[in-house]
Coordinates of C-alpha atoms in Angstrom, one line a residue:
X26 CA 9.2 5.1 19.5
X27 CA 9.2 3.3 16.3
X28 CA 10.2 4.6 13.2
X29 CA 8.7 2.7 9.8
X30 CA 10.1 2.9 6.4
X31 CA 7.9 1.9 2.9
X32 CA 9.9 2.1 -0.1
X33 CA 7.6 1.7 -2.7
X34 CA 8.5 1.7 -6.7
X35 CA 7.7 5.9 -6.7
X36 CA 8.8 7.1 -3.4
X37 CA 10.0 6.5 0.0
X38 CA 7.0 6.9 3.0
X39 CA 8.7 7.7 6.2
X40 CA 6.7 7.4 9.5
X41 CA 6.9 7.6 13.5
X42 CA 5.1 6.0 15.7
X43 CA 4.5 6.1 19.6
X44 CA 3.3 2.9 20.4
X45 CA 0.2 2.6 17.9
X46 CA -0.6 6.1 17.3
X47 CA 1.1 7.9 14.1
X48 CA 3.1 11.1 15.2
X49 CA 5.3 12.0 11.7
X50 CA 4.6 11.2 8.5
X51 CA 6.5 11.8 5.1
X52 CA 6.9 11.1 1.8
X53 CA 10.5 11.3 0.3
X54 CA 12.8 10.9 -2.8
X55 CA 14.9 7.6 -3.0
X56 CA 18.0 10.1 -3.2
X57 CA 17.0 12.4 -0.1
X58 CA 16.2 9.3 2.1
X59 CA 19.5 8.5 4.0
X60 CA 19.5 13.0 5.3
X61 CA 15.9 12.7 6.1
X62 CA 16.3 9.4 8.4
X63 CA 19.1 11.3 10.0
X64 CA 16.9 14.1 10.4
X65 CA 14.1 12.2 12.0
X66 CA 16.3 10.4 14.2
X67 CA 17.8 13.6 15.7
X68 CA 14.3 14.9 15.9
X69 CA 12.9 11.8 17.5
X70 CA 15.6 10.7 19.9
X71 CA 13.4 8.4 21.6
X72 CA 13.3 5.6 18.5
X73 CA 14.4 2.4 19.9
X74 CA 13.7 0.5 16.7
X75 CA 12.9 1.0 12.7
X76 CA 11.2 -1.9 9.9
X77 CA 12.0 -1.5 6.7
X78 CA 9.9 -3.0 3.9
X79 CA 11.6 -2.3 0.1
X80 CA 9.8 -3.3 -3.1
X81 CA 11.9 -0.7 -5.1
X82 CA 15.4 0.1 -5.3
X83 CA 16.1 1.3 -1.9
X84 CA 20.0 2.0 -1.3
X85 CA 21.7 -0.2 1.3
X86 CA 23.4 3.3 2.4
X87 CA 20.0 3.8 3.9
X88 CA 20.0 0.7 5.9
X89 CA 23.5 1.7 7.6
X90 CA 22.3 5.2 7.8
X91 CA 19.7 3.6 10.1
X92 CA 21.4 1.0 12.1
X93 CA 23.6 3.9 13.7
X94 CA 20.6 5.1 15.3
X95 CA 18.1 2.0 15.8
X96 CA 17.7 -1.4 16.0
X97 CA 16.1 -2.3 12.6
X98 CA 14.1 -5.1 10.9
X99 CA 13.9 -5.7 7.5
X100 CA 10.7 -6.7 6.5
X101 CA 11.3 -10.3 4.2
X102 CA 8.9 -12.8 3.4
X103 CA 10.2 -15.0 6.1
X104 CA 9.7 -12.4 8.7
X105 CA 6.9 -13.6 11.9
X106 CA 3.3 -12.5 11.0
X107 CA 0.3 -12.4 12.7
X108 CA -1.8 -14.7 10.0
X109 CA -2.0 -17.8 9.1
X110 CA -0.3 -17.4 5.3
X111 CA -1.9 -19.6 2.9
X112 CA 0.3 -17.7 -0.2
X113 CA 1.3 -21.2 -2.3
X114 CA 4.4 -19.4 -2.9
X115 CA 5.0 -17.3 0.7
X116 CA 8.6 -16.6 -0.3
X117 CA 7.7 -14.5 -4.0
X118 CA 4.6 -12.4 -1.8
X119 CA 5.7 -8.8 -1.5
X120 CA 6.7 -7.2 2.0
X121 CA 4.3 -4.3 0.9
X122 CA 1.2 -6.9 0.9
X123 CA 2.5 -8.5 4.2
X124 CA 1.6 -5.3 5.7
X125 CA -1.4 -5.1 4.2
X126 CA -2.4 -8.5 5.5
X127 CA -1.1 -7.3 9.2
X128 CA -3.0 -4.4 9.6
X129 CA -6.0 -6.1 8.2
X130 CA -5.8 -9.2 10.5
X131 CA -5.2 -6.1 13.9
X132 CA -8.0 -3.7 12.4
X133 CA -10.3 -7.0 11.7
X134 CA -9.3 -10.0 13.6
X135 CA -13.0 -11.6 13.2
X136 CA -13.9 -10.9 10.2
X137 CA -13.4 -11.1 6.6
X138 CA -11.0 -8.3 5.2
X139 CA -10.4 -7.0 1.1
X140 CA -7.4 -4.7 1.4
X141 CA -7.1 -3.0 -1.9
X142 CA -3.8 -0.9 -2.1
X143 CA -4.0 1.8 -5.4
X144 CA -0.4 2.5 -6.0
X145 CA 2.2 2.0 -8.7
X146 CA 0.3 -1.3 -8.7
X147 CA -3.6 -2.4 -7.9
X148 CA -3.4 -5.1 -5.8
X149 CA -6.3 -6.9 -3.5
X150 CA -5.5 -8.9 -0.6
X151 CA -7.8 -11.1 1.3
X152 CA -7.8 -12.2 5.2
X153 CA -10.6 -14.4 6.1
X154 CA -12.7 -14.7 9.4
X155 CA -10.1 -17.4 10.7
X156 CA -7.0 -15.0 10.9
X157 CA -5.9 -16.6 7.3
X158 CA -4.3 -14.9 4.0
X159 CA -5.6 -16.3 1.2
X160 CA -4.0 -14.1 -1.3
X161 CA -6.0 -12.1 -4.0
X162 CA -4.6 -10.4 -7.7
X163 CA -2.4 -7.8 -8.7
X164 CA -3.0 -5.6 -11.9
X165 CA -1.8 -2.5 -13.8
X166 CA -2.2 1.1 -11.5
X167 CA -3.8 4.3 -12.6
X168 CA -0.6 5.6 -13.9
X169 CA 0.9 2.5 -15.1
X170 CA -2.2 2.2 -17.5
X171 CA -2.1 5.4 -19.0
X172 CA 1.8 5.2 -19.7
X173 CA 0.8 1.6 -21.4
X174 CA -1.6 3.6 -23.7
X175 CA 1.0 6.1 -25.0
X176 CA 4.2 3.6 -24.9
X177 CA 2.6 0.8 -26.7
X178 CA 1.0 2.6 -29.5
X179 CA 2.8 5.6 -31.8
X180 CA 0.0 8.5 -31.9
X181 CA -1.7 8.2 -28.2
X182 CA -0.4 11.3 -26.3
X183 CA 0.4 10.5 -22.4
X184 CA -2.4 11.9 -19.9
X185 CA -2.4 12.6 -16.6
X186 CA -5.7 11.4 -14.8
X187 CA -8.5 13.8 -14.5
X188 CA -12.3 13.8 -14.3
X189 CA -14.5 13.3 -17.2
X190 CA -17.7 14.2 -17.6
X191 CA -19.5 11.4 -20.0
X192 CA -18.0 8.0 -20.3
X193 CA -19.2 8.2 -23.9
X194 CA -15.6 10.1 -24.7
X195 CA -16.2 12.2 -27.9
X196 CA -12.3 12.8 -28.5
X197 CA -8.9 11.0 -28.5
X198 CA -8.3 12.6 -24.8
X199 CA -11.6 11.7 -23.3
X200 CA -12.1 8.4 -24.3
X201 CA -8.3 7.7 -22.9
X202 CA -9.3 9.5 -19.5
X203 CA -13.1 7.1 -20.0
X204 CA -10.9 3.8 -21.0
X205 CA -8.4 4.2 -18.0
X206 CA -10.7 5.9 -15.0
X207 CA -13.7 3.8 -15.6
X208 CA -12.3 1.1 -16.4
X209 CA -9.7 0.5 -13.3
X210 CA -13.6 1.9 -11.4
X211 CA -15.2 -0.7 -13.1
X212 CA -12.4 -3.3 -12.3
X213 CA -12.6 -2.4 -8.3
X214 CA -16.1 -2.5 -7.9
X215 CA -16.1 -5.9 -10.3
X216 CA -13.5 -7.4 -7.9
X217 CA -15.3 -6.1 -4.9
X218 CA -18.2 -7.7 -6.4
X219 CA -16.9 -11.3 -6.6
X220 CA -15.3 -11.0 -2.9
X221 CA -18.8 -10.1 -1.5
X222 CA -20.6 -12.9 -3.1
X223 CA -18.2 -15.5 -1.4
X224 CA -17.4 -14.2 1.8
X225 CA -20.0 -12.4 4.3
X226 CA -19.8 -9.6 5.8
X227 CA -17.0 -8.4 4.1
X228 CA -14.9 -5.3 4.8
X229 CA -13.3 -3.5 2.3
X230 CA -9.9 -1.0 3.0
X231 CA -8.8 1.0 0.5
X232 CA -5.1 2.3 0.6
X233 CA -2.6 3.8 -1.9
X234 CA -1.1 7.1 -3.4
X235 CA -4.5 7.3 -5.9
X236 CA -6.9 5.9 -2.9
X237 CA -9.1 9.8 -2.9
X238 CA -8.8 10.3 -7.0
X239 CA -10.8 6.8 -7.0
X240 CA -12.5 6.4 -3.8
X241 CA -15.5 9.0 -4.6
X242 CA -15.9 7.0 -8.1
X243 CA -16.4 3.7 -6.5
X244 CA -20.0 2.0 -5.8
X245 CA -19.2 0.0 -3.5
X246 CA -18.7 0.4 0.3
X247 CA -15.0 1.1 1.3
X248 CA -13.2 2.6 4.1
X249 CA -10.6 4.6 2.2
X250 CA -7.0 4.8 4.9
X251 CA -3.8 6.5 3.8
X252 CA -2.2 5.2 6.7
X253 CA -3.0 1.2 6.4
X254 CA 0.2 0.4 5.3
X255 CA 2.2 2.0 7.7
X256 CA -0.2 0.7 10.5
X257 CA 0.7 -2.6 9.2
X258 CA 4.6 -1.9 9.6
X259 CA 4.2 -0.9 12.7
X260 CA 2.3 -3.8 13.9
X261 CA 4.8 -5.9 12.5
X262 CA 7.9 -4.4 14.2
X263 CA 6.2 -4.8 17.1
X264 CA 5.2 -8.2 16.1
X265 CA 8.7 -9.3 15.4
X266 CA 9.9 -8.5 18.8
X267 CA 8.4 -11.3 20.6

């Protein structure tokens, strides 16, 4: 067994695997981590080995927490992948879109990939038909853009995302909701869009915490996967054996 660890910049995704299938899954508080691991490895006395991949501010408690009950591998950009990496700057690319990149390359080996990961965070990353990561763009998330609106300016009141009907807004709430919801829509589809008209055939994944609020507003084609992250973890542990 397998246990996998994603400490992201809002919370900690705890997962177990046996072999490739996903068996536990959790989301935890950064300060709740190190009881739950123990938790999960009392539960699970079977794992053999954990991966860790932090782009937060994960305690290094956690990491000795783990290491009494596993073998573990922290995920770094210098860690064995599966791709050829293509990054210009492979040390700076986040552990997060590693395993993006690695369960893109497993769930898609021959084909052209656009794995878009709606977290804290929008990011898009692209695996071509020859096994290679080109890279892709990273821009403000759901959240992060409606926090922008009421931080940067003195009178816009912080919102919390939520359907509207029109995008024509008709007050100072539903043109915010219009400018942010639309607008990140518009900004997938747009990116989606560009990736199609260059490379065939192309497959689209998309992840993240907001992945169903935005997946049912999208035009284009996706397959929407809470788990792609994890998956990717996973594969890498295994990966990293070798």
């Amino acid at each position: 067994m397998n246990l996998v660890i994603d400490a992201g910049n809002t919370c900690v995704k705890l997962a177990v695997f046996e072999g490739d299938t996903l068996i536990f899954r959790q989301n935890s508080d950064v300060k709740d981590v190190a009881r739950e691991l123990k938790e999960i490895c009392d539960h699970y006395p079977k794992i053999k080995r954990g991966i860790i991949a932090s782009v937060g501010n994960l305690d290094r408690k956690v990491m000795s927490v783990l290491t009494v009950f596993c073998e573990v591998h922290e995920l770094t950009p210098s860690s064995k992948t599966p791709f050829k990496n293509s990054y210009a700057t492979p040390q700076t690319l986040g552990v997060d879109r590693i395993a993006l990149a690695t369960a893109a390359f497993y769930r898609n080996p021959k084909g052209n990939s656009l794995v878009i990961d709606a977290g804290t965070c929008v990011t898009y990353d692209m695996v071509n038909d020859y096994g290679e990561y080109l890279g892709g763009a990273i821009s403000p998330g759901l959240h992060m853009r409606y926090k922008a609106l009421h931080e940067q300016t003195s009178k816009l009141p912080l919102l919390k995302p939520k359907e509207f009907v029109d995008y024509i807004g008709n007050s100072t709430e539903t043109s915010i909701h219009s400018g942010v919801v639309n607008g990140i829509c518009q900004e997938i589809d747009g990116v989606i869009d560009q990736y199609k008209s260059r490379f065939a055939d192309l497959t689209v994944i998309l992840t993240g915490g907001d992945m169903l609020f935005l997946s049912k507003r999208l035009k284009n084609t996706i397959f929407a996967d809470s788990k792609f992250l994890l998956v990717g973890l996973n594969y890498l542990l295994e990966y990293n054996k070798r």
